[in-house]
XYZ file of C-alpha atoms in Angstrom:
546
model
C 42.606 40.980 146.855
C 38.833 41.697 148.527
C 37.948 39.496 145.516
C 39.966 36.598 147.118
C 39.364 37.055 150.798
C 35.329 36.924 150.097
C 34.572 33.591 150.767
C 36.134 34.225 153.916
C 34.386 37.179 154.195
C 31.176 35.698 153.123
C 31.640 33.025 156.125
C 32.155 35.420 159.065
C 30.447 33.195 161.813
C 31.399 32.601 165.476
C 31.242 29.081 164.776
C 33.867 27.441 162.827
C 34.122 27.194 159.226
C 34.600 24.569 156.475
C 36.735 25.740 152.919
C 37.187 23.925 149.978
C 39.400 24.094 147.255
C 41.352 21.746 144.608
C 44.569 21.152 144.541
C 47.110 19.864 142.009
C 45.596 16.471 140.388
C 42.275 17.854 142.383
C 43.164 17.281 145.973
C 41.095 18.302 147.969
C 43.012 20.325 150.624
C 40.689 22.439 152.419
C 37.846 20.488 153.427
C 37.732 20.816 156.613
C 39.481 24.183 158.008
C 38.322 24.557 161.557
C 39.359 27.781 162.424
C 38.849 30.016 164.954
C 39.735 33.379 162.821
C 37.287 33.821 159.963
C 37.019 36.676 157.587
C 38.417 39.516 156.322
C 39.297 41.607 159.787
C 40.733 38.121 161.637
C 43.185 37.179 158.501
C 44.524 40.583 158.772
C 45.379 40.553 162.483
C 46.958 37.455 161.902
C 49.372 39.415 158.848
C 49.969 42.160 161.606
C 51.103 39.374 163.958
C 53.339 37.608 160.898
C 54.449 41.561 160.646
C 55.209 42.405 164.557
C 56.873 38.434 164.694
C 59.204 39.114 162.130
C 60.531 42.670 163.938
C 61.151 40.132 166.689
C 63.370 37.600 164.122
C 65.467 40.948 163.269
C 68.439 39.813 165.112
C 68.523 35.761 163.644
C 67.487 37.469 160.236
C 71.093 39.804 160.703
C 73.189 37.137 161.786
C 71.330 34.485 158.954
C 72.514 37.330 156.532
C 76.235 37.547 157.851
C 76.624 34.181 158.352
C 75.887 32.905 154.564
C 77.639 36.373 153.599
C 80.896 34.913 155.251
C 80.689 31.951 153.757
C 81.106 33.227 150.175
C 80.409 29.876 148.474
C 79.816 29.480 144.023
C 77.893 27.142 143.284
C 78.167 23.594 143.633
C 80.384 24.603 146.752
C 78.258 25.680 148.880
C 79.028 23.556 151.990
C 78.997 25.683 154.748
C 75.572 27.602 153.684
C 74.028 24.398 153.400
C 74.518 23.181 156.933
C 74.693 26.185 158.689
C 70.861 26.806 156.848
C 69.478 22.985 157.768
C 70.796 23.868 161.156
C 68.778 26.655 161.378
C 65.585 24.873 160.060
C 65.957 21.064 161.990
C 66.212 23.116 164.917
C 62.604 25.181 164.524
C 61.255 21.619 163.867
C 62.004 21.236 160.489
C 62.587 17.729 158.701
C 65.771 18.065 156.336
C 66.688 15.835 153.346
C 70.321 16.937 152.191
C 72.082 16.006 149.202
C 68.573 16.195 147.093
C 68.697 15.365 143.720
C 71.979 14.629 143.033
C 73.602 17.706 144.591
C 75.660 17.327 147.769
C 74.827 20.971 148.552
C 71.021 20.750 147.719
C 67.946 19.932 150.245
C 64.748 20.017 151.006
C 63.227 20.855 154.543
C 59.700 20.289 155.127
C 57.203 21.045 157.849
C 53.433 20.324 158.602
C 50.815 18.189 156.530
C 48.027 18.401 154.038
C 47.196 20.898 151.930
C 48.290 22.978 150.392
C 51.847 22.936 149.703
C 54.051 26.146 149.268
C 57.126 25.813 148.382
C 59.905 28.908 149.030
C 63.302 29.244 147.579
C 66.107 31.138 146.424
C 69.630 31.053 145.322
C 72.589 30.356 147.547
C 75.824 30.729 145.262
C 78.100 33.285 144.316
C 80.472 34.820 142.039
C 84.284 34.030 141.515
C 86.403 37.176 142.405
C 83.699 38.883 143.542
C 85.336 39.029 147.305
C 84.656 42.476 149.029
C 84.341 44.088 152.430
C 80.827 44.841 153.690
C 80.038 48.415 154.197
C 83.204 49.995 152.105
C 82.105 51.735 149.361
C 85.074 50.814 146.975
C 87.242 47.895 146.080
C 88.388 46.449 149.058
C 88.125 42.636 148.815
C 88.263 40.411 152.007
C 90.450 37.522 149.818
C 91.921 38.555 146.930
C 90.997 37.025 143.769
C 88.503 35.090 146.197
C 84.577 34.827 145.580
C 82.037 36.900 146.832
C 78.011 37.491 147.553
C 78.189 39.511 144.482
C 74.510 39.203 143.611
C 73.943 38.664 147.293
C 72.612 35.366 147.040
C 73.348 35.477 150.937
C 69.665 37.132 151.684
C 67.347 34.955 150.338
C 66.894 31.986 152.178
C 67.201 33.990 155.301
C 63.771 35.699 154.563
C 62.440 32.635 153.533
C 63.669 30.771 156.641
C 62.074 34.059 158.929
C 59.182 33.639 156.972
C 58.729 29.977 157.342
C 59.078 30.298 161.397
C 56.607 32.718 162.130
C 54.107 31.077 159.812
C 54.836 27.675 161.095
C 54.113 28.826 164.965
C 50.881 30.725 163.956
C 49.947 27.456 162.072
C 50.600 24.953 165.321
C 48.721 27.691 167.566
C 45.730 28.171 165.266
C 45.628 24.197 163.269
C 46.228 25.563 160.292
C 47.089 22.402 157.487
C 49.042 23.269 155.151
C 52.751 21.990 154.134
C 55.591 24.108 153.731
C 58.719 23.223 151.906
C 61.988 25.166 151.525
C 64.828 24.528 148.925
C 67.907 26.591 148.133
C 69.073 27.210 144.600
C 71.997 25.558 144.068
C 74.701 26.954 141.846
C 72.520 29.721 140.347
C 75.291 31.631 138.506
C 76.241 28.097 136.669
C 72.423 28.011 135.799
C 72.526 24.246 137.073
C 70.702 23.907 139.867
C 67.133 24.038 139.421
C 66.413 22.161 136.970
C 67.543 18.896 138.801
C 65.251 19.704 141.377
C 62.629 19.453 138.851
C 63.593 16.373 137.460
C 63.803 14.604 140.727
C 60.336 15.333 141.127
C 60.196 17.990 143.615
C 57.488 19.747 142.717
C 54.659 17.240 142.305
C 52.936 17.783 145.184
C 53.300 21.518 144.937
C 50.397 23.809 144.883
C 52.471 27.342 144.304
C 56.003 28.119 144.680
C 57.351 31.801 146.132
C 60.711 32.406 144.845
C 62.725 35.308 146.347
C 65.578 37.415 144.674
C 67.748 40.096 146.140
C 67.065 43.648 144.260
C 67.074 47.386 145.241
C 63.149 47.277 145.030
C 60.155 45.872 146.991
C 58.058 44.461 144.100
C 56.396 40.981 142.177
C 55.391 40.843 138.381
C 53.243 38.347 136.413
C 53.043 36.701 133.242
C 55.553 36.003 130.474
C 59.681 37.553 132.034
C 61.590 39.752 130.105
C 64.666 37.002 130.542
C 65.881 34.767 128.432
C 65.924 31.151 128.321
C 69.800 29.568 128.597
C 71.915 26.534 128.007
C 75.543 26.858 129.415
C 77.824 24.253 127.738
C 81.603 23.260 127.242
C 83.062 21.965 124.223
C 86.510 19.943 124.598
C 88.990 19.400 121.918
C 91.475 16.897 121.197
C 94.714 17.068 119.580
C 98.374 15.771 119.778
C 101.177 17.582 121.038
C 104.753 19.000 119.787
C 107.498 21.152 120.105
C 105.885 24.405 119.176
C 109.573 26.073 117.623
C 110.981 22.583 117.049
C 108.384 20.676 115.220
C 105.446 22.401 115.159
C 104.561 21.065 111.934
C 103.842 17.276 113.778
C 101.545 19.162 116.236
C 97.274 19.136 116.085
C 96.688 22.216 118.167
C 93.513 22.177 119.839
C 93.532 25.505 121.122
C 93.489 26.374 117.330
C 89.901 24.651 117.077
C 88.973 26.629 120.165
C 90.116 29.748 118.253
C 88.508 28.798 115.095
C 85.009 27.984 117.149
C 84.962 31.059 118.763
C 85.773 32.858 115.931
C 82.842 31.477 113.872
C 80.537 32.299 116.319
C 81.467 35.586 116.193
C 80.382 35.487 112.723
C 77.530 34.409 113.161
C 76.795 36.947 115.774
C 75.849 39.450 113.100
C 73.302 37.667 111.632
C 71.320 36.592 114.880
C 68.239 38.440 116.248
C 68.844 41.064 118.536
C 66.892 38.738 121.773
C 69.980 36.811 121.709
C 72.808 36.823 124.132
C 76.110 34.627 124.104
C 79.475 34.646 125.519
C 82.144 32.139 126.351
C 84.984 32.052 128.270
C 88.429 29.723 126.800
C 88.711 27.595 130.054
C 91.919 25.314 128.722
C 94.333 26.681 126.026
C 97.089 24.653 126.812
C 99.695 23.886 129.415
C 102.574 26.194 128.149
C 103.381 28.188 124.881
C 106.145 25.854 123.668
C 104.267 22.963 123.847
C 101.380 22.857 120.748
C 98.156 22.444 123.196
C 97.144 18.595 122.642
C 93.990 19.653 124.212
C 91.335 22.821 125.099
C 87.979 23.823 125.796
C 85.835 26.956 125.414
C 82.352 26.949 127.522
C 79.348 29.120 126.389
C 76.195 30.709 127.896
C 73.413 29.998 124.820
C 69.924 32.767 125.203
C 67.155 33.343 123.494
C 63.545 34.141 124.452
C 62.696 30.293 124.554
C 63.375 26.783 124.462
C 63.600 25.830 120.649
C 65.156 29.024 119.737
C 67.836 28.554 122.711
C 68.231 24.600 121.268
C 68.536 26.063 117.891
C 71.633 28.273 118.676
C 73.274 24.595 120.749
C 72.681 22.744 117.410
C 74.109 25.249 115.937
C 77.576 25.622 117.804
C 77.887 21.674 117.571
C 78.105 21.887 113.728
C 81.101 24.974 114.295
C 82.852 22.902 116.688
C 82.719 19.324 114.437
C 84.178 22.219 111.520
C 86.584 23.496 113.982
C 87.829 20.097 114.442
C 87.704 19.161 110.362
C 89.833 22.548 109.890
C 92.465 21.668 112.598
C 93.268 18.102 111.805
C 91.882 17.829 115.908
C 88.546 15.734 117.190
C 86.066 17.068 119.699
C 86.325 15.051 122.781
C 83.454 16.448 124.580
C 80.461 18.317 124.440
C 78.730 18.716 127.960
C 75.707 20.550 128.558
C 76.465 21.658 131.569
C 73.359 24.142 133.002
C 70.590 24.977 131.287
C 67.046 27.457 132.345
C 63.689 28.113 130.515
C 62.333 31.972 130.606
C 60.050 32.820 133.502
C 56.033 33.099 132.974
C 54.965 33.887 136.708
C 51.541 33.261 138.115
C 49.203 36.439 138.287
C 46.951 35.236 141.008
C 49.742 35.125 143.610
C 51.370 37.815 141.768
C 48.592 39.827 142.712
C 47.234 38.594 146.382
C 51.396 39.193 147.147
C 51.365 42.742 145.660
C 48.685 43.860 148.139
C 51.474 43.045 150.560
C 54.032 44.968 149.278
C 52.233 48.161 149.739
C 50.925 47.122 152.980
C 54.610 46.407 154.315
C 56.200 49.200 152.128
C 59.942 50.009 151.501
C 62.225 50.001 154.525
C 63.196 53.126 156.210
C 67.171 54.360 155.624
C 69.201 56.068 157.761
C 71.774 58.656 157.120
C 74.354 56.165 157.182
C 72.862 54.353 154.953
C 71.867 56.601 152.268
C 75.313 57.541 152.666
C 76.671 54.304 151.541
C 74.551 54.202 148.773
C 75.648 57.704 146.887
C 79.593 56.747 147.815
C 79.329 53.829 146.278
C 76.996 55.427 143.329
C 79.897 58.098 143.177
C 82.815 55.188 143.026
C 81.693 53.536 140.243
C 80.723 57.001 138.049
C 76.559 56.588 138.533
C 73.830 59.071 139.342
C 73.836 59.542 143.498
C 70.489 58.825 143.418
C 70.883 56.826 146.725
C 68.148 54.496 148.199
C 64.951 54.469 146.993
C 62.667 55.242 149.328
C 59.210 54.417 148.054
C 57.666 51.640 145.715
C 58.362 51.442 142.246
C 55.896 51.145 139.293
C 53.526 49.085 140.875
C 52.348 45.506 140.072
C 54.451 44.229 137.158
C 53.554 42.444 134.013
C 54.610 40.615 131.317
C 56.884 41.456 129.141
C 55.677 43.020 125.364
C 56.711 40.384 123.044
C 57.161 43.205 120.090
C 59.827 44.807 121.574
C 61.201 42.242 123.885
C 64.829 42.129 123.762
C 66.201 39.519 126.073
C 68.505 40.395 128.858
C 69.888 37.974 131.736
C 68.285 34.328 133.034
C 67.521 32.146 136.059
C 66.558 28.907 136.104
C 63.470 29.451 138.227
C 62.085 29.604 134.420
C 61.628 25.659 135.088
C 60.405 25.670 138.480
C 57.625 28.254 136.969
C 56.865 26.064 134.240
C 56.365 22.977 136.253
C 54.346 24.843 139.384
C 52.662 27.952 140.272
C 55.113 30.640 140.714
C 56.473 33.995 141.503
C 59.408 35.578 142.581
C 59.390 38.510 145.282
C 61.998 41.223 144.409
C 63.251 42.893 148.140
C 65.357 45.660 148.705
C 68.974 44.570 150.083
C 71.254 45.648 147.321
C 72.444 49.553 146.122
C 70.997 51.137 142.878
C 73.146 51.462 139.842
C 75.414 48.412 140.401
C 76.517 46.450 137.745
C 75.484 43.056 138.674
C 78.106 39.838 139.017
C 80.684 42.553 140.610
C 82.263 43.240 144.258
C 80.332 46.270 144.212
C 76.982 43.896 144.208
C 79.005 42.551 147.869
C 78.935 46.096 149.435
C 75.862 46.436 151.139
C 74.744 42.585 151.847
C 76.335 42.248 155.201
C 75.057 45.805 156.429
C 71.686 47.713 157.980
C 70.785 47.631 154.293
C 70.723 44.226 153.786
C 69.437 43.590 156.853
C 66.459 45.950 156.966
C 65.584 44.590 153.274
C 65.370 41.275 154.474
C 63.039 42.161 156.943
C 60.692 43.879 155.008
C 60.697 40.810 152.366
C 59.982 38.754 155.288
C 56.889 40.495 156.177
C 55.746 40.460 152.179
C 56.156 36.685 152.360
C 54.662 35.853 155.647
C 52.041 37.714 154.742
C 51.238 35.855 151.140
C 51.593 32.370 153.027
C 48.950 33.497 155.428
C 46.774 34.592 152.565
C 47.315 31.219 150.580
C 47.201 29.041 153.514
C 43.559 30.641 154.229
C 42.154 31.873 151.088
C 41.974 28.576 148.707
C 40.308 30.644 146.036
C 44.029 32.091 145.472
C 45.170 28.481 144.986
C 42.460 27.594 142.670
C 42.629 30.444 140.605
C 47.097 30.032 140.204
C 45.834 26.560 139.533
C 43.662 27.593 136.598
C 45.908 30.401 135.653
C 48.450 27.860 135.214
C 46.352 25.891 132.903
C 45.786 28.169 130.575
C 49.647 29.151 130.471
C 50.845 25.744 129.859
C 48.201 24.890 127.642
C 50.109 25.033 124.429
C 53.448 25.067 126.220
C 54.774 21.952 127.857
C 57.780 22.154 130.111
C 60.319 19.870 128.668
C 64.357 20.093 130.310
C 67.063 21.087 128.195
C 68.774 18.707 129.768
C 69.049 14.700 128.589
C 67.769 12.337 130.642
C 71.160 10.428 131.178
C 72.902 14.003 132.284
C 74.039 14.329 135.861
C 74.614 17.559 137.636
C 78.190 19.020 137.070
C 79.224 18.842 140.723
C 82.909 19.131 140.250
C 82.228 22.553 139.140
C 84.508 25.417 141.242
C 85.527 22.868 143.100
C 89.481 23.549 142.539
C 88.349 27.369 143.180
C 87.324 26.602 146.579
C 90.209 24.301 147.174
C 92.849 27.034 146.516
C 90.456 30.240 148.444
C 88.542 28.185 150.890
C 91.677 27.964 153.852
C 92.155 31.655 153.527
C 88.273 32.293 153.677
C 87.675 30.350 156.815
C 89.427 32.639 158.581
C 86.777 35.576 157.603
C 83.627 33.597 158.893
C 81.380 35.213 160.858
C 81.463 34.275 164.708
C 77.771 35.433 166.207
C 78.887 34.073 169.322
C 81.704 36.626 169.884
C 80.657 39.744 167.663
C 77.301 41.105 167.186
C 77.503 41.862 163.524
C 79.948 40.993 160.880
C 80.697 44.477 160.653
C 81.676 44.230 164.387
C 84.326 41.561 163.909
C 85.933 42.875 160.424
C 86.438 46.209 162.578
C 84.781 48.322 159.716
C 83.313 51.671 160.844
C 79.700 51.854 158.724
C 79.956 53.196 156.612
C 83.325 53.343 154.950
C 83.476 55.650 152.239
C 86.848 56.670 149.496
C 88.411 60.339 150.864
C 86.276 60.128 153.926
C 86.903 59.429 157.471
C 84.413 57.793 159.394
C-alpha cells in the first residue's frame, strides 16, 4: 500500500498537483488531477470521512437490505429489486439504463466522467424454496415452498449503492474525475447473467471492476479461484405417446432417454477427475403415469477447473443424449445451453491496496443477541456453536495451488474477471457453518447481522474507490497485472454467438408464489425494520422464549 500512495506522497505540495496514468487502450485518465488533498495524510482523512459517511447511510443501508430481502426474487425475476435499486440510484443523481443486454431485470447506472472507470457489482437472485423468516433460528418459512435470499444475494448491491453515494459526494466536493458504474448480477444461481453483460460490451471502457459477495468473513484474495468453471444446460427429448397398460408397446418414451442419459453419466462419473462436479435435475418426465411421456428433459450443471475441460464434459453429454435417443427409438429435440461461467483469476494489485482496508475497517462488533442467533442456529442444524467470528481471518488470500486443487462451487464473475480488472470483496452478513443454497442461508440477512456486515463492507469499498480514484499507480499496475494473466489465456464465452439469455426462466415460479409474497414486502414507511413489521422478537431461537 505505502508503495502505491508514493507518488502521492512524493507530490505533497500546497499547490495543486498533476497525475498521470494509462488506462485501458492507454487513456490517459489522470492528466490533470487538480486537487486540493495531496499525499499520504490528506487521502486518509478523506477514507475516515468515506468511513464516518457511511455510519451516517446505516439506516438507508438497513432498509436497502430489507427491502431486496422482501422481495425474494430468482433470477431472471427479479422485478421488484431492480426498480426499487434504480430508484435508489436515479434519485442520488444517477443515470440508469434498464433492461441491459437483453435482460429485462439487468441495468447499468452510471455517474461522473473521465477516468478511470470502476465498475461495482453483485448478485441480486435467489433460491427456489429457500423462503424463511429473518431472525428465527429454525425452519420457519415466510411462503411455503416460496423462494428465499438463501445466499443473501439481498446485501450486495446495497453496499455497493452506500458505497457509490458517499464517494460520488466527496468526488463533486473535491473534482475528483473518475466514472463509476454499477450493475447487478442477474440470475446468479442460473449462472446466466454475467456473461451477457460481457458480451454486450459492458466492460470496454472499464479500468477495474469490485465485485462484492455476501460471506461470514471480511476478506479479498488474488490470483487464480479455487472455483470451477460451469456450463448449465437442458437437453429435451422427443417421443410419441400411448396408453402405458393398453398399448405400451406403440409408445417412444422419452422419459426413458432421460433415464438412460442420466444413467450414463453416472457411469461415467467414475472415471472423471476428482476437480469435476455435475448434477442434474429431471425437469419434465411426463404428464401422467398412464400416458408413455411423448416428451422430457433433464438439465445439468457441467464444472471443471476451466474452459476446454468444462466444453469437454458438454461434448461429451451431447454424444450420451444422441445414444439415449438411438436406444429409445426417441429424437432429441433440444439442447440449450442455458448459463454458462469461466473460473475466477482476481487482480492482485487491487487485491492488495483493498486488503489494507479490511484491517483498517475490521470485523463488525456483535452483540449478545446476535451471537446468540448465530450458536441457535449453529445448534439447529447439528454444527460447532462457534458463533460469529469476531476478528479477521487468514489474511490476504491467494491463488489457489493447482496440485491439489479440487474444484468446488462457481460464479460467473469468472468472465467479468477475465475481460477486466477484478476482485471480489467477501463481507460478513451471513452465520458460520451454513450449508449454502438453504433457508438457513435466509436467517440472518434481514437482521443487525446483516446489517452491521453491510456496513463494514461499505467502508472496505469506499475506501478502495478513494484509493483507485487517487492513486493511478494502482490502476496501472491491475492494468499490467492483467496482461500478464491473460497473456496466454484469452477470454472466449461459452456461450454461441446466436444464444439469447433464457429469460423465461422461473418465470411460472414467480407466477404461482409472487401474489402470496407481495403481501410480505417490506413497508419502510410504516415499520422501522422488517423485523418490526413480521412481529419477530430478535432473536427467535427453538425451546427459547424471547
Amino acid at each position: 500500500m505505502s508503495r502505491r500512495v508514493s507518488l502521492l506522497a512524493a507530490l505533497a505540495l500546497a499547490a495543486p498537483i498533476t497525475l498521470a496514468a494509462q488506462g485501458r487502450g492507454g487513456v490517459n485518465w489522470a492528466d490533470s488531477i487538480k486537487f486540493k488533498y495531496t499525499g499520504t495524510a490528506q487521502l486518509e482523512r478523506l477514507k475516515a470521512e468515506a468511513s464516518a459517511e457511511i455510519d451516517k447511510q446505516a439506516k438507508l443501508i438497513q432498509v436497502m437490505v430489507d427491502k431486496v430481502f422482501s422481495f425474494a426474487e430468482p433470477g431472471f425475476q427479479e422485478f421488484e429489486t431492480m426498480k426499487y435499486l434504480t430508484g435508489v440510484l436515479e434519485k442520488e443523481g444517477f443515470t440508469v439504463q434498464r433492461g441491459y443486454a437483453g435482460m429485462p431485470t439487468a441495468f447499468v447506472a452510471r455517474w461522473g466522467s473521465g477516468k478511470p472507470v470502476i465498475s461495482l457489482g453483485s448478485d441480486v437472485d435467489d433460491i427456489p424454496q429457500a423462503s424463511n423468516k429473518p431472525g428465527v433460528g429454525y425452519h420457519d418459512p415466510l411462503v411455503t415452498g416460496a423462494p428465499g435470499h438463501g445466499e443473501g444475494h439481498n446485501a450486495g448491491m446495497p453496499l455497493n449503492v452506500a458505497a457509490a453515494i458517499v464517494v460520488k459526494k466527496i468526488m463533486q466536493r473535491d473534482k475528483i474525475p473518475g466514472t463509476l458504474v454499477l450493475w447487478p448480477g442477474v440470475a446468479e444461481e442460473l449462472m446466466s447473467g454475467k456473461a451477457w453483460l460481457v458480451r454486450a460490451g459492458l466492460f470496454k471502457d472499464v479500468d477495474i471492476t469490485i465485485f462484492t459477495h455476501v460471506s461470514s468473513d471480511l476478506g479479498v484474495s488474488w490470483g487464480q479461484s479455487g472455483s470451477n468453471a460451469l456450463i448449465s444446460a437442458i437437453f429435451k427429448f422427443k417421443g410419441s405417446s400411448a396408453h402405458s397398460a393398453g398399448a405400451p408397446w406403440r409408445g417412444k418414451s422419452a422419459l426413458d432417454a432421460v433415464m438412460l442419459m442420466g444413467q450414463s453419466w453416472e457411469y461415467k462419473r467414475e472415471h472423471m477427475d476428482l476437480p469435476q462436479r455435475s448434477h442434474y435435475i429431471i425437469t419434465d418426465g411426463g404428464d401422467q403415469p398412464n400416458v408413455v411421456p411423448p416428451t422430457a428433459a433433464i438439465w445439468f450443471y457441467f464444472r471443471h477447473l476451466d474452459y476446454d475441460r468444462t466444453m469437454a464434459m458438454y461434448e461429451d453429454a451431447k454424444k450420451m443424449a444422441q445414444g439415449a435417443a438411438m436406444m429409445t427409438g426417441t429424437a432429441v429435440d433440444t439442447i440449450m445451453m442455458v448459463g454458462s461461467g469461466w473460473s475466477a483469476h482476481f487482480s492482485r494489485p487491487v487485491a492488495e491496496a483493498m486488503y489494507q482496508n479490511i484491517v483498517k475497517v475490521g470485523m463488525p462488533t456483535w452483540d449478545d443477541k446476535d451471537q446468540a442467533l448465530a450458536r441457535g442456529l449453529q445448534r439447529e442444524l447439528g454444527q460447532r456453536e462457534t458463533g460469529l467470528a469476531t476478528g479477521l481471518g487468514g489474511g490476504l488470500g491467494g491463488p489457489a495451488n493447482e496440485a491439489t486443487r479440487t474444484g468446488g462451487g462457481s460464479d460467473d464473475i469468472g468472465d467479468v474477471a477475465w475481460s477486466v480488472p477484478t476482485v471480489t470483496l467477501r463481507f460478513p452478513s451471513n452465520i458460520p457453518g451454513t450449508p449454502g443454497h438453504n433457508w438457513a442461508n435466509a436467517v440472518a440477512m434481514a437482521t443487525p447481522i446483516a446489517h452491521k456486515g453491510v456496513v463494514a463492507g461499505a467502508k472496505v469499498q469506499a475506501m478502495t474507490l478513494l484509493d483507485i480514484l487517487l492513486t493511478p499507480q494502482i490502476v496501472t499496475d491491475a492494468q499490467g497485472y492483467f496482461a500478464e494473466q491473460t497473456r496466454t489465456t484469452k477470454y472466449k464465452s461459452f456461450f454461441a454467438p446466436t444464444d439469447q439469455p433464457p429469460i423465461w426462466m422461473n418465470k411460472e415460479r414467480m407466477e404461482k408464489f409472487r401474489p402470496e409474497m407481495v403481501k410480505f414486502y417490506y413497508d419502510e414507511t410504516k415499520f422501522s425494520t422488517y423485523l418490526e413489521q413480521l412481529g419477530i422478537k430478535y432473536p427467535t431461537l427453538r425451546g427459547i422464549v424471547p
